[in-house]
Coordinates of C-alpha atoms in Angstrom, one line a residue:
M1 CA 0.0 0.0 0.0
L2 CA 2.8 2.4 0.9
G3 CA 4.5 1.6 -2.4
K4 CA 1.3 2.6 -4.3
I5 CA 1.2 5.9 -2.3
F6 CA 4.7 6.7 -3.3
Y7 CA 3.9 5.8 -6.9
V8 CA 0.9 8.1 -7.0
T9 CA 3.1 11.0 -5.7
G10 CA 5.5 10.4 -8.6
L11 CA 8.3 8.7 -6.7
K12 CA 10.5 5.8 -7.3
V13 CA 11.5 4.5 -3.8
S14 CA 14.6 2.7 -5.0
S15 CA 16.2 5.9 -6.4
L16 CA 15.6 8.2 -3.4
K17 CA 18.1 9.3 -0.9
S18 CA 17.1 9.0 2.8
R19 CA 16.4 12.7 3.1
Q20 CA 14.2 12.8 0.0
L21 CA 12.5 9.6 1.1
L22 CA 11.6 11.3 4.4
I23 CA 10.2 14.4 2.8
R24 CA 8.2 12.5 0.2
G25 CA 6.9 10.1 2.8
L26 CA 5.7 13.1 4.8
V27 CA 4.0 14.5 1.7
A28 CA 2.3 11.1 1.0
F29 CA 1.2 11.0 4.6
L30 CA -0.3 14.5 4.4
I31 CA -2.1 13.5 1.2
V32 CA -3.7 10.5 2.9
A33 CA -4.5 12.4 6.0
S34 CA -6.1 15.2 4.0
C35 CA -8.3 12.8 2.1
L36 CA -9.3 11.2 5.4
R37 CA -10.1 14.6 7.0
V38 CA -12.5 15.5 4.1
L39 CA -14.0 12.0 4.2
I40 CA -14.6 11.9 8.0
T41 CA -16.1 15.4 8.0
A42 CA -18.3 14.6 5.0
V43 CA -19.7 11.5 6.7
D44 CA -20.3 13.4 10.0
Y45 CA -22.2 16.1 8.2
G46 CA -24.0 13.6 6.0
L47 CA -25.3 11.5 8.9
N48 CA -26.0 14.2 11.5
E49 CA -26.7 17.5 9.9
L50 CA -29.6 18.8 7.9
Q51 CA -27.3 20.3 5.2
M52 CA -29.9 23.0 4.7
D53 CA -29.0 24.1 1.1
F54 CA -29.3 20.6 -0.2
S55 CA -32.5 20.3 1.8
A56 CA -33.9 23.3 -0.3
F57 CA -32.9 21.5 -3.5
F58 CA -34.2 18.1 -2.4
T59 CA -37.5 19.6 -1.1
A60 CA -38.1 21.4 -4.4
G61 CA -37.9 18.0 -6.2
E62 CA -40.0 16.5 -3.5
A63 CA -42.6 19.2 -3.9
L64 CA -42.8 18.5 -7.7
N65 CA -43.2 14.8 -7.0
N66 CA -46.2 15.6 -4.8
G67 CA -47.8 18.0 -7.3
Y68 CA -46.9 21.1 -5.3
S69 CA -45.1 24.3 -6.3
P70 CA -41.4 24.3 -5.4
Y71 CA -41.6 28.0 -4.5
K72 CA -44.3 27.5 -1.8
N73 CA -43.8 26.4 1.8
N74 CA -45.8 23.2 1.7
I75 CA -45.6 22.4 5.4
V76 CA -49.3 23.0 5.8
N77 CA -50.2 20.6 2.9
T78 CA -51.1 16.9 3.2
P79 CA -48.7 15.2 3.1
P80 CA -46.5 18.0 4.4
V81 CA -43.3 18.8 2.4
W82 CA -40.9 21.0 4.4
D83 CA -37.2 21.6 4.2
G84 CA -36.7 21.9 8.0
V85 CA -35.8 25.6 7.9
A86 CA -38.2 27.8 5.9
V87 CA -40.4 30.0 8.1
Y88 CA -42.0 32.1 5.4
D89 CA -45.0 31.2 3.2
F90 CA -42.5 30.7 0.4
S91 CA -39.7 28.1 0.1
R92 CA -36.0 28.7 0.2
F93 CA -35.6 27.4 -3.3
L94 CA -34.2 30.2 -5.5
Y95 CA -33.5 28.6 -8.9
P96 CA -35.5 28.2 -12.2
P97 CA -38.2 25.4 -12.2
I98 CA -36.1 23.2 -14.5
T99 CA -33.5 23.0 -11.7
A100 CA -36.1 21.6 -9.4
T101 CA -37.0 19.1 -12.0
L102 CA -33.3 17.9 -12.0
F103 CA -33.7 16.9 -8.3
R104 CA -37.0 14.9 -8.8
P105 CA -35.2 11.5 -9.3
L106 CA -33.1 12.1 -6.2
A107 CA -36.1 13.1 -4.2
L108 CA -37.6 9.7 -4.8
L109 CA -35.1 8.4 -2.2
P110 CA -35.5 8.9 1.5
Y111 CA -33.8 12.1 2.6
S112 CA -31.2 10.4 4.6
A113 CA -30.1 8.3 1.6
G114 CA -30.4 11.2 -0.8
K115 CA -28.0 13.2 1.4
L116 CA -25.2 10.6 1.1
V117 CA -25.7 10.2 -2.7
W118 CA -25.4 13.9 -3.1
L119 CA -22.3 14.1 -0.9
V120 CA -20.5 11.4 -3.0
F121 CA -21.6 13.1 -6.2
T122 CA -20.6 16.6 -5.3
L123 CA -17.2 15.6 -3.9
G124 CA -16.6 13.5 -7.1
C125 CA -17.5 16.6 -9.2
L126 CA -14.9 18.6 -7.2
A127 CA -12.2 16.0 -7.8
L128 CA -13.1 15.7 -11.5
S129 CA -13.2 19.5 -11.8
L130 CA -9.6 19.8 -10.5
F131 CA -8.6 17.2 -13.1
V132 CA -10.2 19.1 -16.0
W133 CA -8.6 22.3 -14.8
L134 CA -5.2 20.7 -15.0
K135 CA -5.9 19.2 -18.4
T136 CA -6.8 22.7 -19.7
F137 CA -3.9 24.5 -18.1
N138 CA -1.2 21.9 -18.9
L139 CA 0.6 22.1 -22.2
P140 CA 2.9 19.5 -23.8
G141 CA 6.3 19.7 -22.0
D142 CA 5.1 22.4 -19.7
K143 CA 2.9 21.2 -16.8
V144 CA 2.1 22.0 -13.2
P145 CA 4.8 20.5 -11.1
H146 CA 4.1 18.7 -7.8
W147 CA 0.3 18.9 -8.5
Q148 CA -0.3 16.3 -5.7
Y149 CA 0.3 19.1 -3.2
G150 CA -3.0 20.6 -4.4
F151 CA -4.9 17.9 -2.7
I152 CA -3.4 18.9 0.7
F153 CA -4.3 22.6 0.0
V154 CA -7.9 21.7 -1.0
A155 CA -8.4 19.6 2.2
F156 CA -7.4 22.6 4.3
F157 CA -9.3 25.2 2.2
F158 CA -11.9 26.5 4.7
P159 CA -14.7 27.2 2.1
L160 CA -14.7 23.5 1.4
Y161 CA -16.3 22.8 4.8
P162 CA -19.2 25.2 4.6
F163 CA -19.7 23.8 1.1
I164 CA -20.0 20.2 2.6
E165 CA -21.9 21.3 5.7
R166 CA -24.6 23.1 3.6
G167 CA -24.7 20.5 0.8
Q168 CA -24.2 23.2 -1.9
I169 CA -24.2 22.7 -5.7
D170 CA -21.1 24.7 -6.5
S171 CA -18.8 21.8 -7.4
V172 CA -21.3 20.7 -10.0
T173 CA -21.4 24.3 -11.5
M174 CA -17.6 24.4 -11.3
L175 CA -17.3 21.2 -13.2
V176 CA -19.7 22.3 -15.9
L177 CA -17.8 25.6 -16.3
N178 CA -14.4 23.9 -16.4
F179 CA -15.6 21.5 -19.1
S180 CA -16.9 24.6 -21.0
F181 CA -13.5 26.2 -20.9
F182 CA -11.8 23.0 -21.8
L183 CA -13.9 22.6 -25.0
M184 CA -13.6 26.3 -25.9
L185 CA -9.8 26.4 -25.5
K186 CA -8.5 22.9 -26.2
H187 CA -11.2 21.9 -28.8
P188 CA -12.4 25.1 -30.5
K189 CA -14.4 23.1 -33.0
M190 CA -16.7 22.2 -30.1
S191 CA -17.3 25.8 -29.0
L192 CA -21.0 25.4 -29.7
L193 CA -21.2 22.7 -27.0
S194 CA -19.1 24.9 -24.7
G195 CA -21.8 27.5 -25.0
I196 CA -24.5 25.0 -24.2
L197 CA -22.6 23.9 -21.1
L198 CA -22.4 27.6 -20.0
A199 CA -26.2 27.8 -20.4
L200 CA -26.5 24.8 -18.1
A201 CA -24.2 26.4 -15.6
T202 CA -26.4 29.5 -15.7
V203 CA -29.5 27.4 -14.8
L204 CA -27.6 26.0 -11.8
K205 CA -26.1 29.4 -10.8
L206 CA -27.8 32.4 -12.3
N207 CA -24.8 34.7 -11.8
C208 CA -23.1 32.7 -14.6
I209 CA -24.9 35.0 -16.9
F210 CA -22.1 37.5 -16.3
F211 CA -19.8 35.4 -18.5
V212 CA -21.7 36.3 -21.6
P213 CA -20.5 40.0 -22.0
F214 CA -16.9 38.7 -21.7
L215 CA -17.6 36.2 -24.5
F216 CA -18.4 39.2 -26.7
L217 CA -15.3 41.0 -25.5
R218 CA -13.1 38.0 -26.5
R219 CA -15.1 37.5 -29.8
R220 CA -16.2 34.0 -28.8
L221 CA -19.3 34.3 -31.0
T222 CA -19.7 30.6 -31.5
V223 CA -19.8 30.1 -27.8
V224 CA -22.4 32.8 -27.5
T225 CA -24.5 31.0 -30.2
G226 CA -24.2 27.8 -28.2
F227 CA -25.3 29.7 -25.1
I228 CA -28.4 30.9 -26.9
I229 CA -29.1 27.5 -28.3
G230 CA -28.6 25.9 -24.8
S231 CA -30.9 28.5 -23.2
F232 CA -33.6 27.8 -25.8
I233 CA -33.3 24.1 -25.1
L234 CA -33.5 24.5 -21.4
L235 CA -36.5 26.9 -21.7
S236 CA -38.3 24.5 -23.9
L237 CA -37.7 21.7 -21.5
S238 CA -39.0 23.9 -18.7
F239 CA -42.2 24.6 -20.7
L240 CA -42.6 20.9 -21.4
L241 CA -41.8 19.5 -17.9
N242 CA -42.9 22.4 -15.6
G243 CA -45.6 24.0 -17.7
V244 CA -45.7 27.4 -19.4
D245 CA -47.6 29.1 -16.6
N246 CA -45.2 27.9 -13.9
T247 CA -42.2 28.9 -15.9
L248 CA -43.5 32.4 -16.7
N249 CA -44.7 32.8 -13.1
Y250 CA -41.1 32.3 -11.9
A251 CA -40.0 35.1 -14.1
R252 CA -42.9 37.4 -13.2
V253 CA -43.3 36.7 -9.4
D254 CA -40.7 34.6 -7.8
F255 CA -37.5 35.9 -9.4
P256 CA -38.2 39.6 -8.6
R257 CA -38.8 38.6 -5.0
I258 CA -35.6 36.5 -4.9
S259 CA -33.5 39.2 -6.6
R260 CA -34.8 41.7 -4.0
L261 CA -34.7 39.7 -0.8
G262 CA -33.1 36.3 -1.4
E263 CA -34.4 33.8 1.0
N264 CA -35.8 36.4 3.4
G265 CA -39.2 38.0 3.5
T266 CA -41.4 40.5 5.3
D267 CA -43.1 40.0 8.7
E268 CA -46.4 39.7 6.9
Q269 CA -45.0 36.7 4.9
L270 CA -44.0 34.8 8.1
L271 CA -46.0 31.6 8.8
P272 CA -47.9 31.5 12.1
R273 CA -45.5 30.5 14.8
E274 CA -47.6 27.6 15.9
V275 CA -47.3 25.9 12.5
I276 CA -43.6 25.5 12.9
S277 CA -43.7 24.7 16.7
N278 CA -46.4 22.0 16.2
H279 CA -44.2 20.4 13.5
L280 CA -41.2 20.5 15.8
A281 CA -42.9 19.5 19.0
G282 CA -40.5 17.9 21.4
T283 CA -37.4 18.6 19.2
P284 CA -34.4 20.1 21.1
A285 CA -33.2 23.6 20.3
G286 CA -30.8 23.7 17.4
Y287 CA -32.4 20.6 15.8
T288 CA -35.1 20.2 13.2
I289 CA -37.1 17.5 11.5
K290 CA -37.0 16.3 7.9
Q291 CA -39.0 13.3 6.8
S292 CA -39.6 12.4 10.5
Q293 CA -35.9 12.2 11.2
T294 CA -34.1 14.6 13.5
Y295 CA -31.0 16.5 12.3
Q296 CA -28.9 19.3 13.7
V297 CA -29.6 22.5 11.8
S298 CA -26.0 23.6 11.7
T299 CA -22.8 23.2 13.7
L300 CA -20.4 25.3 11.6
N301 CA -20.4 29.1 12.0
F302 CA -18.9 31.1 9.2
D303 CA -19.1 34.5 7.5
G304 CA -21.9 34.1 5.0
Q305 CA -21.9 36.8 2.2
V306 CA -18.5 37.4 0.6
S307 CA -19.3 39.4 -2.5
Q308 CA -18.5 43.1 -3.1
T309 CA -22.2 43.7 -3.5
Q310 CA -23.0 42.7 0.0
L311 CA -20.0 44.7 1.4
I312 CA -21.2 47.9 -0.3
L313 CA -24.8 47.3 0.8
F314 CA -23.6 46.9 4.4
L315 CA -21.4 50.0 4.3
V316 CA -24.2 52.3 2.9
A317 CA -26.7 50.9 5.4
N318 CA -24.5 52.4 8.1
F319 CA -25.5 55.8 6.7
D320 CA -29.2 54.8 6.5
Y321 CA -29.1 54.3 2.7
Y322 CA -30.6 51.2 1.3
L323 CA -30.0 50.2 -2.2
N324 CA -31.4 47.4 -4.5
Q325 CA -28.8 44.6 -4.4
S326 CA -29.4 43.8 -8.1
F327 CA -28.6 47.4 -9.1
V328 CA -25.4 47.5 -6.9
S329 CA -24.4 44.1 -8.4
L330 CA -24.8 45.5 -12.0
L331 CA -22.7 48.6 -11.1
I332 CA -19.9 46.5 -9.7
F333 CA -20.0 44.2 -12.7
L334 CA -19.8 47.1 -15.1
G335 CA -16.9 48.5 -13.1
F336 CA -14.9 45.3 -13.5
F337 CA -15.9 44.9 -17.1
L338 CA -14.6 48.4 -18.0
L339 CA -11.4 47.6 -16.1
V340 CA -10.8 44.5 -18.2
L341 CA -11.9 46.4 -21.3
V342 CA -9.2 49.0 -20.7
R343 CA -6.7 46.2 -20.1
E344 CA -7.6 44.6 -23.4
K345 CA -7.2 47.9 -25.3
T346 CA -3.8 48.6 -23.8
R347 CA -2.3 45.2 -24.5
P348 CA 0.0 44.7 -27.6
R349 CA -2.1 44.9 -30.8
E350 CA 0.1 42.5 -32.8
S351 CA -2.4 39.6 -32.3
Q352 CA -6.0 39.6 -31.2
A353 CA -5.9 36.0 -30.2
L354 CA -4.2 35.2 -26.9
P355 CA -2.1 32.1 -26.4
L356 CA -4.1 29.2 -24.9
R357 CA -2.8 29.5 -21.3
S358 CA -3.2 33.3 -21.2
E359 CA -6.7 32.9 -22.5
F360 CA -7.4 30.4 -19.8
L361 CA -6.1 32.8 -17.1
F362 CA -8.5 35.4 -18.6
W363 CA -11.4 33.1 -17.8
Q364 CA -10.1 32.4 -14.3
L365 CA -10.2 36.2 -13.8
V366 CA -13.8 36.3 -15.1
M367 CA -14.8 33.6 -12.6
I368 CA -13.5 35.8 -9.7
I369 CA -15.4 38.8 -11.2
V370 CA -18.6 36.8 -11.3
L371 CA -18.1 35.9 -7.6
L372 CA -17.3 39.5 -6.6
A373 CA -20.1 41.1 -8.6
S374 CA -22.9 38.5 -7.8
P375 CA -25.8 39.8 -5.7
L376 CA -25.4 36.6 -3.5
T377 CA -22.0 35.0 -3.2
W378 CA -21.7 32.7 -0.2
V379 CA -18.4 31.5 1.3
M380 CA -19.1 28.0 0.0
N381 CA -19.2 29.4 -3.6
L382 CA -15.4 30.1 -3.2
V383 CA -14.6 26.4 -3.9
W384 CA -14.4 27.7 -7.5
L385 CA -11.0 29.1 -6.4
C386 CA -9.5 25.8 -5.3
P387 CA -7.6 25.1 -8.6
L388 CA -5.7 28.4 -8.3
F389 CA -3.3 26.8 -6.0
F390 CA -2.1 24.8 -9.0
L391 CA -1.4 28.1 -10.6
F392 CA 0.7 29.1 -7.6
L393 CA 2.7 25.8 -7.9
Y394 CA 3.3 26.5 -11.6
Y395 CA 4.7 30.0 -11.1
L396 CA 6.7 28.9 -8.0
K397 CA 8.6 26.6 -10.3
N398 CA 8.6 29.0 -13.4
K399 CA 9.1 32.5 -12.0
N400 CA 10.7 33.5 -15.3
R401 CA 7.3 33.3 -16.9
L402 CA 5.6 35.9 -14.6
N403 CA 4.6 39.1 -16.2
N404 CA 4.9 40.9 -12.9
R405 CA 7.2 40.0 -10.0
Y406 CA 4.5 40.7 -7.5
S407 CA 2.0 38.3 -9.0
L408 CA 3.2 35.2 -7.1
L409 CA 3.0 37.1 -3.8
L410 CA -0.5 38.3 -4.7
I411 CA -1.7 34.8 -5.5
L412 CA -0.2 33.3 -2.3
A413 CA -1.7 36.1 -0.1
G414 CA -5.1 35.8 -1.7
L415 CA -5.2 32.1 -1.4
I416 CA -4.1 32.2 2.3
L417 CA -6.7 34.9 3.2
I418 CA -9.5 32.7 1.7
A419 CA -8.1 29.4 2.9
V420 CA -7.8 30.1 6.6
P421 CA -10.9 30.0 8.9
D422 CA -12.7 33.3 9.3
H423 CA -13.2 35.3 12.5
F424 CA -16.1 33.1 13.6
N425 CA -13.7 30.2 13.9
L426 CA -10.7 32.1 15.4
P427 CA -11.7 33.3 18.9
L428 CA -8.5 35.3 19.4
L429 CA -9.8 37.7 16.8
N430 CA -12.5 38.8 19.3
L431 CA -9.8 40.4 21.5
R432 CA -9.6 44.1 21.1
F433 CA -7.4 46.7 22.6
D434 CA -8.0 50.4 23.3
G435 CA -7.4 52.9 20.5
P436 CA -9.4 53.3 17.3
H437 CA -6.2 53.0 15.2
S438 CA -4.5 50.2 16.9
W439 CA -2.9 47.4 14.8
D440 CA -5.2 44.8 16.3
N441 CA -8.3 46.6 14.9
I442 CA -6.7 46.7 11.5
F443 CA -5.9 43.0 11.7
I444 CA -9.5 42.2 12.8
T445 CA -10.9 44.3 10.0
L446 CA -8.8 42.4 7.5
F447 CA -10.2 39.1 8.7
V448 CA -13.8 40.3 8.8
Y449 CA -13.5 41.1 5.1
K450 CA -10.8 38.6 4.3
Y451 CA -12.8 36.8 1.6
Q452 CA -13.3 40.1 -0.3
F453 CA -9.7 41.1 0.1
G454 CA -8.5 37.7 -1.0
Q455 CA -10.6 37.7 -4.2
I456 CA -9.3 41.2 -5.0
L457 CA -5.7 40.1 -4.6
L458 CA -6.3 37.1 -6.9
A459 CA -8.1 39.1 -9.5
T460 CA -5.3 41.7 -9.5
A461 CA -2.7 38.9 -10.1
L462 CA -4.7 37.4 -12.9
L463 CA -5.3 40.8 -14.5
L464 CA -1.5 41.3 -14.5
E465 CA -0.7 37.8 -15.8
Y466 CA -3.2 37.0 -18.5
V467 CA -1.7 39.6 -20.9
N468 CA 1.7 38.8 -22.4
R469 CA 4.6 41.0 -21.9
K470 CA 5.2 43.6 -24.6
T471 CA 8.7 42.3 -25.2
G472 CA 7.3 39.0 -26.5
D473 CA 9.7 36.9 -24.5
S474 CA 9.4 33.6 -22.7
T475 CA 5.7 34.1 -21.8
E476 CA 4.8 34.5 -25.4
H477 CA 6.9 31.7 -26.7
A478 CA 6.2 29.2 -23.9
F479 CA 2.5 28.8 -24.8
Q480 CA 0.8 27.3 -27.7
S481 CA -2.0 29.2 -29.4
D482 CA -5.5 27.7 -29.6
R483 CA -5.2 28.0 -33.4
T484 CA -2.8 25.8 -35.3
D485 CA -1.4 26.9 -38.6
P486 CA -0.8 24.3 -41.3
P487 CA 2.8 23.2 -41.8
A488 CA 4.7 24.9 -44.5
S489 CA 4.9 22.8 -47.6
E490 CA 8.3 21.8 -49.0
P491 CA 9.4 23.5 -52.2
A492 CA 8.6 21.6 -55.4
P493 CA 11.7 20.0 -57.0
L494 CA 13.2 21.8 -59.9
A495 CA 12.2 20.4 -63.3
G496 CA 14.8 18.2 -64.8
K497 CA 16.8 18.0 -61.6

């Protein structure tokens, strides 16, 4: 077994010196320990906790299976269908009705079994997504070194644990997006399918619509066509499977409410207190009931909203100003879009097409912009950033290919800020000293908004790195373009030679 572990980490035991053997053995141990840490945590959450986000998905499919609306709180119906958390007269399901339909087969299982199936599926999507990311980034003869260390980083990446604890769908969306980029960049002839996959990702996470303007900016018109075709297919399926009235009702009624308030509502929309208390009769505090089985609601505290939109809304609320979150989200997106547009206009004009890897870094930048500008970005959504540790490993070994000498430091600082637990999980951060300008308050402020700061640092590094240096040196020549020119033909032999 140990020999297999060393083989997986790229080692040949017979050729190692004792010091190398010790170091590589430690790395192998950390890889196994990291995988066990994720597995043990996942089993604990899967057996004992509600996983409230998955509960919303599952309950939407369960509602459809019972002939109910997935956007209504059906706790008062017979039979009752409740996610264990919702207290308003509407449900916590936020996505288009076709997404609820995708969960109908899973909702045929008991909830306890569906949770475990979902855990295995989402963790598998995360692992496969990392593999697809590497396949897209790597070029012949120029690959990410020591990529095995990435598993250790992912296992200690804090957003992974809220992702597991809530049972979120982000790894599925991440896999669909990475497949879309893989087809668009490595197989340009399949760009139409790349756009269809992007449409599917948008159904799973509506903020993926922000990718479309960047497709126009990069003149990926075939991908845009695929996106339109995919959207038409998914809309047609929604009309067919969910009904025209239900689909249009989501656009007219449910989506405006969701874009304005998310899962929350007004006091008038609260269910009578006795409805919930009767359903939870005899249940201890901090627990809830789903399908007659008792679960802990949540045991992991964390900082929820991590987008720039929510940060700005919080700041202006301190001055008694209240803005529409969709409007603020659009303004932030436009700001980032204009910044990238200026960067595009100031880069060398010799070639419109970027080399493959530079283009890939461009789309990693766009992923961060989508997270920053989205009206609702939760900490578990940041699992999208897990693969960027592979980028750090690459540049750590190939510093000569950096466009800016500070980029490596920016990537490392951004990843560390996002990877470490937040202030809810570091009690020492609650200590404060006297003085409004003391260093401890600055440190605490950094950690309160560390997710936003970390994303900004990563976005800055990628903005610096995706454009080649003007000198056209190693960065330009090290990468292959996504377009291959035909080989030059040999000169015809001279007549009579």
